[in-house]
mmCIF file of C-alpha atoms in Angstrom:
data_model
loop_
_atom_site.group_PDB
_atom_site.id
_atom_site.type_symbol
_atom_site.label_atom_id
_atom_site.label_comp_id
_atom_site.label_asym_id
_atom_site.label_seq_id
_atom_site.Cartn_x
_atom_site.Cartn_y
_atom_site.Cartn_z
ATOM 1 C CA MET A 30 -86.876 15.911 192.969
ATOM 2 C CA LYS A 31 -90.500 16.475 192.199
ATOM 3 C CA LEU A 32 -92.271 19.858 191.896
ATOM 4 C CA PHE A 33 -96.247 20.306 193.199
ATOM 5 C CA ILE A 34 -98.581 22.798 191.729
ATOM 6 C CA TYR A 35 -101.203 24.949 193.699
ATOM 7 C CA CYS A 36 -103.168 25.535 191.104
ATOM 8 C CA MET A 37 -105.241 28.041 190.470
ATOM 9 C CA ILE A 38 -107.837 29.204 187.083
ATOM 10 C CA PHE A 39 -107.328 33.596 187.014
ATOM 11 C CA LEU A 40 -110.859 34.334 186.815
ATOM 12 C CA GLY A 41 -109.791 38.202 187.576
ATOM 13 C CA LEU A 42 -107.933 39.663 190.251
ATOM 14 C CA ALA A 43 -110.469 41.889 191.722
ATOM 15 C CA MET A 44 -113.051 39.024 191.893
ATOM 16 C CA GLY A 45 -110.967 36.130 193.298
ATOM 17 C CA PHE A 46 -109.975 32.925 192.187
ATOM 18 C CA ALA A 47 -111.519 28.901 191.010
ATOM 19 C CA GLY A 48 -110.185 26.003 192.444
ATOM 20 C CA CYS A 49 -107.732 23.825 190.551
ATOM 21 C CA LYS A 50 -108.476 23.094 186.870
ATOM 22 C CA LYS A 51 -106.864 20.431 184.609
ATOM 23 C CA ASP A 52 -107.435 20.904 182.040
ATOM 24 C CA SER A 53 -106.330 24.582 181.256
ATOM 25 C CA LYS A 54 -105.424 25.878 177.628
ATOM 26 C CA PRO A 55 -102.489 27.854 177.161
ATOM 27 C CA GLU A 56 -105.013 31.133 175.850
ATOM 28 C CA ASP A 57 -106.614 31.053 179.427
ATOM 29 C CA SER A 58 -105.399 33.191 182.348
ATOM 30 C CA PHE A 59 -104.320 31.913 185.338
ATOM 31 C CA ILE A 60 -102.027 31.655 188.446
ATOM 32 C CA LYS A 61 -99.781 29.120 189.337
ATOM 33 C CA ILE A 62 -97.445 28.874 192.704
ATOM 34 C CA TYR A 63 -94.795 25.959 192.570
ATOM 35 C CA ASP A 64 -94.126 24.317 195.752
ATOM 36 C CA ASP A 65 -91.011 22.131 197.360
ATOM 37 C CA GLU A 66 -92.417 18.722 197.611
ATOM 38 C CA ASN A 67 -89.692 19.182 200.746
ATOM 39 C CA GLY A 68 -90.883 22.657 201.935
ATOM 40 C CA ASN A 69 -87.771 24.417 203.321
ATOM 41 C CA LYS A 70 -86.162 25.380 200.199
ATOM 42 C CA HIS A 71 -86.568 29.618 199.245
ATOM 43 C CA PHE A 72 -86.790 30.694 196.018
ATOM 44 C CA HIS A 73 -85.440 33.356 194.433
ATOM 45 C CA PRO A 74 -87.207 33.695 190.707
ATOM 46 C CA LEU A 75 -85.035 35.914 188.002
ATOM 47 C CA SER A 76 -85.267 35.108 184.137
ATOM 48 C CA ILE A 77 -88.050 33.420 181.902
ATOM 49 C CA THR A 78 -87.639 32.826 178.407
ATOM 50 C CA THR A 79 -89.444 30.341 175.766
ATOM 51 C CA SER A 80 -87.926 27.374 175.451
ATOM 52 C CA ALA A 81 -86.160 25.745 172.743
ATOM 53 C CA SER A 82 -88.113 23.844 171.430
ATOM 54 C CA ASN A 83 -91.162 26.318 171.551
ATOM 55 C CA ASP A 84 -93.107 24.167 173.582
ATOM 56 C CA GLY A 85 -93.359 26.050 176.554
ATOM 57 C CA TYR A 86 -91.009 28.546 178.732
ATOM 58 C CA LEU A 87 -87.516 28.267 181.447
ATOM 59 C CA ILE A 88 -87.709 29.427 184.366
ATOM 60 C CA MET A 89 -84.508 30.153 186.072
ATOM 61 C CA SER A 90 -84.528 30.848 189.691
ATOM 62 C CA ALA A 91 -82.028 31.250 193.323
ATOM 63 C CA TYR A 92 -82.753 29.248 195.778
ATOM 64 C CA ASP A 93 -81.521 28.772 199.543
ATOM 65 C CA GLY A 94 -79.290 32.260 198.949
ATOM 66 C CA TRP A 95 -76.805 31.184 195.479
ATOM 67 C CA ARG A 96 -78.015 27.579 194.320
ATOM 68 C CA ILE A 97 -78.992 27.685 191.035
ATOM 69 C CA HIS A 98 -82.292 26.277 189.933
ATOM 70 C CA LEU A 99 -83.855 25.184 186.252
ATOM 71 C CA MET A 100 -87.681 24.770 185.756
ATOM 72 C CA LYS A 101 -89.548 24.453 181.999
ATOM 73 C CA ILE A 102 -93.286 24.473 182.627
ATOM 74 C CA ASP A 103 -95.808 24.145 179.331
ATOM 75 C CA ASN A 104 -97.303 26.889 177.572
ATOM 76 C CA ALA A 105 -100.889 26.322 179.978
ATOM 77 C CA GLY A 106 -98.264 26.909 182.885
ATOM 78 C CA GLU A 107 -98.164 22.952 183.962
ATOM 79 C CA PHE A 108 -95.040 21.415 185.800
ATOM 80 C CA VAL A 109 -92.587 19.739 183.394
ATOM 81 C CA TRP A 110 -88.840 19.226 184.745
ATOM 82 C CA ASN A 111 -87.064 20.909 187.149
ATOM 83 C CA TYR A 112 -83.272 20.280 187.508
ATOM 84 C CA GLU A 113 -80.928 21.696 190.370
ATOM 85 C CA LEU A 114 -77.286 22.622 188.996
ATOM 86 C CA PRO A 115 -74.548 20.786 191.027
ATOM 87 C CA ALA A 116 -73.185 23.414 193.896
ATOM 88 C CA ASN A 117 -69.865 24.158 192.254
ATOM 89 C CA TYR A 118 -72.482 25.947 190.044
ATOM 90 C CA VAL A 119 -73.681 29.206 191.769
ATOM 91 C CA ASN A 120 -75.048 33.187 191.155
ATOM 92 C CA ALA A 121 -77.127 32.793 187.224
ATOM 93 C CA VAL A 122 -76.634 36.118 186.538
ATOM 94 C CA PRO A 123 -79.651 37.801 185.109
ATOM 95 C CA ASN A 124 -81.130 37.264 181.367
ATOM 96 C CA LEU A 125 -81.563 33.672 180.358
ATOM 97 C CA ILE A 126 -79.873 34.211 176.555
ATOM 98 C CA LYS A 127 -81.007 32.320 173.428
ATOM 99 C CA SER A 128 -78.477 32.100 170.509
ATOM 100 C CA ASN A 129 -78.798 29.909 167.702
ATOM 101 C CA GLY A 130 -81.738 28.834 169.186
ATOM 102 C CA GLU A 131 -80.615 27.088 172.370
ATOM 103 C CA ASN A 132 -80.898 28.867 175.628
ATOM 104 C CA TYR A 133 -77.583 29.502 177.959
ATOM 105 C CA LEU A 134 -76.669 30.503 181.455
ATOM 106 C CA VAL A 135 -74.359 32.738 182.969
ATOM 107 C CA CYS A 136 -72.793 31.929 186.461
ATOM 108 C CA MET A 137 -70.170 31.658 188.767
ATOM 109 C CA ASP A 138 -67.635 29.179 190.232
ATOM 110 C CA ALA A 139 -68.318 28.991 194.221
ATOM 111 C CA VAL A 140 -64.671 28.175 194.948
ATOM 112 C CA GLY A 141 -62.610 30.380 192.167
ATOM 113 C CA LEU A 142 -65.040 33.690 191.738
ATOM 114 C CA PHE A 143 -64.814 33.145 187.851
ATOM 115 C CA THR A 144 -67.565 32.495 185.133
ATOM 116 C CA TYR A 145 -68.877 29.847 183.513
ATOM 117 C CA VAL A 146 -71.242 29.799 180.366
ATOM 118 C CA LEU A 147 -73.457 26.812 180.623
ATOM 119 C CA LYS A 148 -76.009 25.395 177.850
ATOM 120 C CA ILE A 149 -79.394 23.796 178.845
ATOM 121 C CA ASP A 150 -79.656 20.589 177.334
ATOM 122 C CA GLU A 151 -84.048 20.208 177.770
ATOM 123 C CA GLY A 152 -83.892 17.187 176.672
ATOM 124 C CA ASN A 153 -81.714 15.606 178.810
ATOM 125 C CA HIS A 154 -83.374 17.749 182.450
ATOM 126 C CA SER A 155 -79.589 19.259 182.396
ATOM 127 C CA THR A 156 -76.437 21.838 181.400
ATOM 128 C CA THR A 157 -73.213 21.345 179.565
ATOM 129 C CA GLU A 158 -70.308 23.676 180.435
ATOM 130 C CA ILE A 159 -69.913 25.719 177.144
ATOM 131 C CA SER A 160 -66.774 27.722 178.021
ATOM 132 C CA ASN A 161 -65.165 29.492 181.549
ATOM 133 C CA PHE A 162 -63.424 32.560 182.086
ATOM 134 C CA PRO A 163 -60.743 32.821 184.288
ATOM 135 C CA ASN A 164 -60.418 36.824 184.224
ATOM 136 C CA VAL A 165 -64.550 36.860 184.494
ATOM 137 C CA LEU A 166 -65.074 37.518 188.619
ATOM 138 C CA TYR A 167 -68.101 38.338 189.297
ATOM 139 C CA PRO A 168 -70.328 38.582 186.804
ATOM 140 C CA THR A 169 -73.438 40.224 187.196
ATOM 141 C CA TYR A 170 -75.046 40.634 184.274
ATOM 142 C CA ALA A 171 -75.897 39.063 180.991
ATOM 143 C CA TYR A 172 -77.563 40.324 177.624
ATOM 144 C CA ASN A 173 -78.338 39.464 174.045
ATOM 145 C CA SER A 174 -78.616 42.118 171.531
ATOM 146 C CA GLY A 175 -79.503 40.080 168.681
ATOM 147 C CA SER A 176 -75.885 40.193 167.061
ATOM 148 C CA THR A 177 -73.663 40.610 169.872
ATOM 149 C CA ILE A 178 -74.013 38.695 173.525
ATOM 150 C CA TYR A 179 -72.334 41.095 176.150
ATOM 151 C CA ILE A 180 -71.150 39.824 180.215
ATOM 152 C CA GLN A 181 -71.033 42.268 183.107
ATOM 153 C CA ASN A 182 -69.379 41.799 185.679
ATOM 154 C CA TYR A 183 -66.723 42.699 188.782
ATOM 155 C CA ASN A 184 -63.389 42.969 189.151
ATOM 156 C CA ARG A 185 -62.316 42.325 193.132
ATOM 157 C CA LEU A 186 -58.717 42.662 191.986
ATOM 158 C CA SER A 187 -58.709 46.178 190.475
ATOM 159 C CA MET A 188 -61.726 47.332 191.879
ATOM 160 C CA GLN A 189 -63.327 47.895 188.421
ATOM 161 C CA THR A 190 -66.701 47.160 186.254
ATOM 162 C CA GLY A 191 -65.822 44.908 183.268
ATOM 163 C CA ILE A 192 -67.895 44.444 180.338
ATOM 164 C CA HIS A 193 -67.057 41.177 177.426
ATOM 165 C CA LYS A 194 -68.299 40.827 173.704
ATOM 166 C CA LEU A 195 -68.329 36.882 173.171
ATOM 167 C CA THR A 196 -69.058 35.275 170.147
ATOM 168 C CA SER A 197 -72.342 34.069 168.671
ATOM 169 C CA ASP A 198 -71.713 30.619 170.486
ATOM 170 C CA MET A 199 -70.830 31.904 174.143
ATOM 171 C CA GLY A 200 -67.478 30.251 173.564
ATOM 172 C CA SER A 201 -65.207 33.105 173.902
ATOM 173 C CA ILE A 202 -64.168 36.579 174.189
ATOM 174 C CA THR A 203 -63.702 39.149 171.180
ATOM 175 C CA GLN A 204 -63.402 42.384 173.281
ATOM 176 C CA SER A 205 -63.534 43.836 176.683
ATOM 177 C CA ALA A 206 -63.256 46.998 178.515
ATOM 178 C CA ASP A 207 -62.279 47.785 182.264
ATOM 179 C CA LEU A 208 -64.471 51.208 184.403
ATOM 180 C CA ASP A 209 -63.009 52.116 187.355
ATOM 181 C CA ILE A 210 -64.786 51.977 190.198
ATOM 182 C CA PHE A 211 -61.928 53.788 192.972
ATOM 183 C CA THR A 212 -63.447 52.001 195.438
ATOM 184 C CA ASP A 213 -63.756 48.919 196.894
ATOM 185 C CA VAL A 214 -68.046 47.721 196.419
ATOM 186 C CA GLU A 215 -67.973 43.287 196.696
ATOM 187 C CA ASP A 216 -69.201 43.429 200.321
ATOM 188 C CA ARG A 217 -71.610 45.105 197.884
ATOM 189 C CA ILE A 218 -70.991 42.299 195.595
ATOM 190 C CA VAL A 219 -71.274 39.839 198.076
ATOM 191 C CA ASP A 220 -74.932 40.734 199.395
ATOM 192 C CA HIS A 221 -76.040 40.867 196.159
ATOM 193 C CA ILE A 222 -75.445 37.882 194.723
ATOM 194 C CA THR A 223 -75.933 36.170 197.706
ATOM 195 C CA PHE A 224 -79.247 37.663 198.945
ATOM 196 C CA ASN A 225 -78.279 38.665 201.610
ATOM 197 C CA GLY A 226 -78.744 41.791 201.586
ATOM 198 C CA LYS A 227 -80.288 44.724 199.360
ATOM 199 C CA ARG A 228 -80.519 43.460 195.459
ATOM 200 C CA ILE A 229 -78.505 45.201 193.096
ATOM 201 C CA PRO A 230 -80.475 46.448 189.900
ATOM 202 C CA PHE A 231 -77.107 45.927 187.119
ATOM 203 C CA PHE A 232 -78.334 45.559 183.642
ATOM 204 C CA VAL A 233 -77.087 46.050 180.401
ATOM 205 C CA SER A 234 -79.038 47.375 176.820
ATOM 206 C CA SER A 235 -78.415 48.968 173.166
ATOM 207 C CA THR A 236 -79.381 50.884 171.666
ATOM 208 C CA PRO A 237 -81.936 49.945 168.878
ATOM 209 C CA GLU A 238 -79.141 51.693 166.653
ATOM 210 C CA GLN A 239 -76.880 49.341 167.735
ATOM 211 C CA ASN A 240 -74.107 52.483 167.923
ATOM 212 C CA TYR A 241 -74.411 52.360 172.151
ATOM 213 C CA ILE A 242 -74.073 49.947 175.276
ATOM 214 C CA VAL A 243 -76.260 51.471 177.706
ATOM 215 C CA MET A 244 -75.251 49.553 181.261
ATOM 216 C CA ASN A 245 -76.092 50.072 184.282
ATOM 217 C CA GLY A 246 -73.348 49.173 187.295
ATOM 218 C CA PHE A 247 -70.946 50.540 189.190
ATOM 219 C CA TYR A 248 -68.696 53.451 187.967
ATOM 220 C CA ASN A 249 -66.348 56.809 189.740
ATOM 221 C CA TYR A 250 -67.531 55.544 193.407
ATOM 222 C CA SER A 251 -71.232 56.035 192.400
ATOM 223 C CA PHE A 252 -73.757 53.279 190.235
ATOM 224 C CA SER A 253 -73.811 55.262 187.390
ATOM 225 C CA LEU A 254 -75.970 54.956 184.070
ATOM 226 C CA ILE A 255 -73.124 54.565 181.559
ATOM 227 C CA PHE A 256 -72.800 54.613 177.199
ATOM 228 C CA LEU A 257 -69.712 52.856 175.839
ATOM 229 C CA ASP A 258 -69.747 53.175 171.230
ATOM 230 C CA GLN A 259 -69.447 49.792 169.420
ATOM 231 C CA ASN A 260 -66.014 49.152 170.209
ATOM 232 C CA LEU A 261 -66.620 49.712 173.789
ATOM 233 C CA ASN A 262 -65.075 52.606 174.250
ATOM 234 C CA PHE A 263 -66.365 55.252 177.142
ATOM 235 C CA ALA A 264 -69.104 57.531 175.418
ATOM 236 C CA GLY A 265 -70.676 59.453 178.923
ATOM 237 C CA VAL A 266 -72.320 58.933 182.084
ATOM 238 C CA TYR A 267 -75.413 60.004 184.186
ATOM 239 C CA ASN A 268 -73.704 59.251 188.028
ATOM 240 C CA GLY A 269 -76.090 58.307 190.532
ATOM 241 C CA ALA A 270 -76.439 60.044 194.153
ATOM 242 C CA GLY A 271 -73.641 57.950 195.330
ATOM 243 C CA PHE A 272 -74.786 54.590 195.696
ATOM 244 C CA ASN A 273 -78.176 56.103 197.408
ATOM 245 C CA GLY A 274 -79.428 56.860 193.721
ATOM 246 C CA GLY A 275 -79.592 56.126 190.080
ATOM 247 C CA LEU A 276 -81.493 53.895 186.783
ATOM 248 C CA ALA A 277 -83.452 51.154 188.579
ATOM 249 C CA ALA A 278 -84.708 49.886 184.753
ATOM 250 C CA ILE A 279 -84.089 51.189 181.047
ATOM 251 C CA SER A 280 -85.305 50.192 177.720
ATOM 252 C CA PRO A 281 -84.261 52.326 174.620
ATOM 253 C CA SER A 282 -87.190 53.630 172.238
ATOM 254 C CA GLY A 283 -84.883 54.655 169.377
ATOM 255 C CA GLY A 284 -82.891 58.026 168.141
ATOM 256 C CA SER A 285 -82.194 59.670 171.939
ATOM 257 C CA GLN A 286 -85.717 58.244 173.604
ATOM 258 C CA PHE A 287 -85.895 56.288 176.538
ATOM 259 C CA SER A 288 -88.062 54.147 179.042
ATOM 260 C CA LEU A 289 -86.715 54.202 182.028
ATOM 261 C CA ALA A 290 -87.348 54.180 186.039
ATOM 262 C CA ARG A 291 -84.970 55.891 188.763
ATOM 263 C CA PHE A 292 -84.175 55.156 192.511
ATOM 264 C CA SER A 293 -83.564 57.863 195.362
ATOM 265 C CA TYR A 294 -83.440 56.843 198.557
ATOM 266 C CA ASP A 295 -86.006 54.259 199.365
ATOM 267 C CA ASN A 296 -88.212 56.268 196.346
ATOM 268 C CA ILE A 297 -89.070 54.924 193.349
ATOM 269 C CA TYR A 298 -89.627 57.636 189.577
ATOM 270 C CA TYR A 299 -91.023 56.899 186.075
ATOM 271 C CA ASN A 300 -90.789 58.813 182.790
ATOM 272 C CA ALA A 301 -91.621 56.629 179.996
ATOM 273 C CA SER A 302 -90.133 58.208 177.162
ATOM 274 C CA VAL A 303 -87.724 61.078 178.090
ATOM 275 C CA PRO A 304 -84.401 62.065 176.063
ATOM 276 C CA LEU A 305 -80.961 60.962 177.190
ATOM 277 C CA VAL A 306 -77.261 62.343 175.415
ATOM 278 C CA PRO A 307 -75.250 59.665 175.582
ATOM 279 C CA THR A 308 -71.836 61.608 174.969
ATOM 280 C CA THR A 309 -73.159 63.446 178.178
ATOM 281 C CA ILE A 310 -71.567 63.442 181.604
ATOM 282 C CA ASP A 311 -74.529 63.924 184.300
ATOM 283 C CA ILE A 312 -76.916 63.141 186.873
ATOM 284 C CA ALA A 313 -78.966 60.565 186.831
ATOM 285 C CA GLU A 314 -81.518 62.937 189.299
ATOM 286 C CA SER A 315 -80.973 65.382 186.513
ATOM 287 C CA ILE A 316 -83.586 63.306 184.755
ATOM 288 C CA PRO A 317 -86.798 64.455 184.590
ATOM 289 C CA ALA A 318 -89.535 61.729 186.391
ATOM 290 C CA GLN A 319 -92.421 61.423 188.094
ATOM 291 C CA GLY A 320 -92.122 59.826 192.037
ATOM 292 C CA HIS A 321 -94.802 56.787 192.906
ATOM 293 C CA SER A 322 -94.501 56.947 196.541
ATOM 294 C CA GLU A 323 -96.806 53.204 196.528
ATOM 295 C CA LEU A 324 -93.833 51.151 195.182
ATOM 296 C CA ASP A 325 -90.874 49.580 197.028
ATOM 297 C CA ALA A 326 -87.612 50.750 196.142
ATOM 298 C CA GLU A 327 -85.761 47.397 197.220
ATOM 299 C CA LYS A 328 -87.150 45.560 194.992
ATOM 300 C CA PRO A 329 -86.945 44.995 190.942
ATOM 301 C CA VAL A 330 -88.587 47.719 188.313
ATOM 302 C CA LEU A 331 -88.960 45.835 185.000
ATOM 303 C CA ILE A 332 -89.867 48.103 181.545
ATOM 304 C CA LYS A 333 -90.310 46.154 178.445
ATOM 305 C CA ASP A 334 -91.682 46.595 174.876
ATOM 306 C CA ILE A 335 -94.930 44.334 174.608
ATOM 307 C CA SER A 336 -97.610 44.308 171.420
ATOM 308 C CA ILE A 337 -101.464 44.457 172.957
ATOM 309 C CA ALA A 338 -104.514 44.820 169.438
ATOM 310 C CA SER A 339 -101.241 45.314 166.965
ATOM 311 C CA VAL A 340 -100.275 48.633 168.921
ATOM 312 C CA GLN A 341 -96.232 49.217 170.749
ATOM 313 C CA TYR A 342 -96.632 49.787 173.831
ATOM 314 C CA LYS A 343 -94.104 50.005 176.775
ATOM 315 C CA ALA A 344 -94.959 48.112 179.960
ATOM 316 C CA PHE A 345 -93.548 48.480 183.721
ATOM 317 C CA LEU A 346 -93.765 46.255 186.535
ATOM 318 C CA SER A 347 -93.112 47.045 189.516
ATOM 319 C CA SER A 348 -94.248 45.591 193.394
ATOM 320 C CA THR A 349 -95.764 47.966 195.954
ATOM 321 C CA ARG A 350 -95.356 48.913 199.313
ATOM 322 C CA SER A 351 -98.393 46.417 200.480
ATOM 323 C CA ASN A 352 -97.017 43.675 198.180
ATOM 324 C CA GLN A 353 -98.525 43.849 195.378
ATOM 325 C CA LEU A 354 -97.743 44.124 191.418
ATOM 326 C CA LEU A 355 -98.440 46.866 189.338
ATOM 327 C CA LEU A 356 -98.896 46.640 185.388
ATOM 328 C CA SER A 357 -98.458 50.343 184.091
ATOM 329 C CA ILE A 358 -98.763 50.606 180.469
ATOM 330 C CA TYR A 359 -97.569 53.574 177.822
ATOM 331 C CA ASP A 360 -98.126 54.522 174.698
ATOM 332 C CA ARG A 361 -94.649 54.033 172.938
ATOM 333 C CA ALA A 362 -94.323 56.986 171.353
ATOM 334 C CA SER A 363 -96.062 60.250 173.565
ATOM 335 C CA GLY A 364 -94.709 58.612 176.904
ATOM 336 C CA ALA A 365 -98.309 58.514 178.246
ATOM 337 C CA LEU A 366 -99.660 56.463 180.519
ATOM 338 C CA VAL A 367 -102.882 54.501 179.303
ATOM 339 C CA GLY A 368 -103.634 51.805 181.573
ATOM 340 C CA LYS A 369 -102.435 50.071 185.149
ATOM 341 C CA LYS A 370 -103.382 47.043 186.582
ATOM 342 C CA TYR A 371 -102.617 45.889 190.610
ATOM 343 C CA LEU A 372 -102.066 42.203 190.575
ATOM 344 C CA GLY A 373 -102.543 40.107 193.953
ATOM 345 C CA LYS A 374 -104.359 40.877 197.258
ATOM 346 C CA ASN A 375 -103.706 38.660 200.587
ATOM 347 C CA THR A 376 -100.688 36.664 199.048
ATOM 348 C CA PRO A 377 -97.329 39.138 198.918
ATOM 349 C CA TYR A 378 -95.771 38.894 195.471
ATOM 350 C CA THR A 379 -92.536 40.765 194.141
ATOM 351 C CA ALA A 380 -92.235 40.818 190.664
ATOM 352 C CA CYS A 381 -89.067 39.358 188.930
ATOM 353 C CA ASP A 382 -89.674 39.172 184.438
ATOM 354 C CA PHE A 383 -92.138 38.708 182.706
ATOM 355 C CA ILE A 384 -92.500 37.867 178.656
ATOM 356 C CA GLN A 385 -95.318 37.916 176.118
ATOM 357 C CA THR A 386 -96.864 35.414 174.900
ATOM 358 C CA GLU A 387 -97.647 33.990 171.431
ATOM 359 C CA ASP A 388 -101.515 34.067 171.926
ATOM 360 C CA SER A 389 -100.971 37.677 172.667
ATOM 361 C CA GLY A 390 -101.445 37.138 176.457
ATOM 362 C CA LEU A 391 -98.462 37.909 179.147
ATOM 363 C CA ASN A 392 -96.673 35.706 181.026
ATOM 364 C CA ILE A 393 -95.402 37.172 184.508
ATOM 365 C CA LEU A 394 -92.815 35.456 186.732
ATOM 366 C CA LEU A 395 -93.137 36.370 190.688
ATOM 367 C CA GLN A 396 -91.891 35.592 193.787
ATOM 368 C CA ALA A 397 -94.787 34.803 196.212
ATOM 369 C CA LYS A 398 -94.518 34.221 199.753
ATOM 370 C CA ILE A 399 -96.587 31.576 200.819
ATOM 371 C CA MET A 400 -97.917 31.694 204.723
ATOM 372 C CA GLY A 401 -95.252 34.181 205.563
ATOM 373 C CA SER A 402 -92.894 32.051 205.124
ATOM 374 C CA PHE A 403 -92.329 30.127 202.276
ATOM 375 C CA ASP A 404 -90.496 32.138 198.953
ATOM 376 C CA ARG A 405 -92.121 30.459 196.300
ATOM 377 C CA ILE A 406 -91.814 29.983 192.101
ATOM 378 C CA ALA A 407 -94.961 32.180 190.792
ATOM 379 C CA ILE A 408 -96.497 32.832 187.386
ATOM 380 C CA ILE A 409 -99.605 34.840 186.589
ATOM 381 C CA LYS A 410 -101.071 34.710 183.224
ATOM 382 C CA LEU A 411 -103.117 37.536 181.574
ATOM 383 C CA SER A 412 -104.823 36.735 178.639
ATOM 384 C CA LYS A 413 -104.846 38.341 175.645
ATOM 385 C CA GLU A 414 -107.941 40.002 176.497
ATOM 386 C CA GLN A 415 -107.104 41.146 179.812
ATOM 387 C CA MET A 416 -104.050 42.948 178.198
ATOM 388 C CA GLU A 417 -106.838 44.606 175.711
ATOM 389 C CA GLU A 418 -109.068 45.934 178.620
ATOM 390 C CA ILE A 419 -105.857 47.650 180.475
ATOM 391 C CA VAL A 420 -105.424 50.025 177.215
ATOM 392 C CA GLU A 421 -109.232 49.987 176.482
#
């Protein structure tokens, strides 16, 4: 299979776009939409990371439900290669994992529902199975804290959310813990992994001090923000409002400070700097936050640390109800909003992931809906200068 590129050099979203330009440089800003030559696949981008050889980026997507697609682009956004994984590998969980200089993905067996870890072989444009975990059913998220790799899952047999520590080579599990949900959520999990219903904002993170694991998942009849200590012992929780409210995204800042987005039914709320108590038992709706009625609560919210002109910020990326992207930049220390930018106008966009580039720009991974029917992988590259303009 070959991918064709609808290539548009980014002259400024408010001004429109010029035609395709093949001599683009990595520092240029652009929009590129990657189209399947067969035309009938529907793509849901999941994750972007730097390639192991540092000569471009790897993009992981789901297509046609839970099938898995990998693609490599160069630093200028040009297509390099793509690979569709065999049909037994399904449900790639968000976050491509980088460990010991190699990129890995976590996915599931289509029949047994258990978890695989695959290493991405960029030279051969393929993957190699590193390990499988027969007792870890329905993987939902993977995370590398820098010192430890974690996999979150749902155990359909015991109706529990699981969290598992892995060795750095992803070959074995060193420690596990399970949290009781007390109700069957398998239908919600199946809708999530097959893209036939609401996508659930599972995540695992850790505090910079590495003293707490922060996990978003099903617990105690609700969708909750759970704190665990380094031995995976339960520490505290902010319970969601059943399954209709909870955390949409979180980014620890150090100490007791966090940047977060929470949802309540069809509304999204932001707070870029709020203290949380990891040992409390509370409700998510008690966390103070400002409502943003223009945002689409059915679509992902992403929060990451970025640097602009050597100053540290928190970047929030979300999708609006009018199918644009909203990039909001907050001061990391104070939590004050310092700038924002709307991206897109005529083509419906959905935020999927983003990564800061080596030239201090931003690569935004998104789903673009072409002609109202074709769900495609796309990249918006914002240049260093454009990022600086946002915070001026």
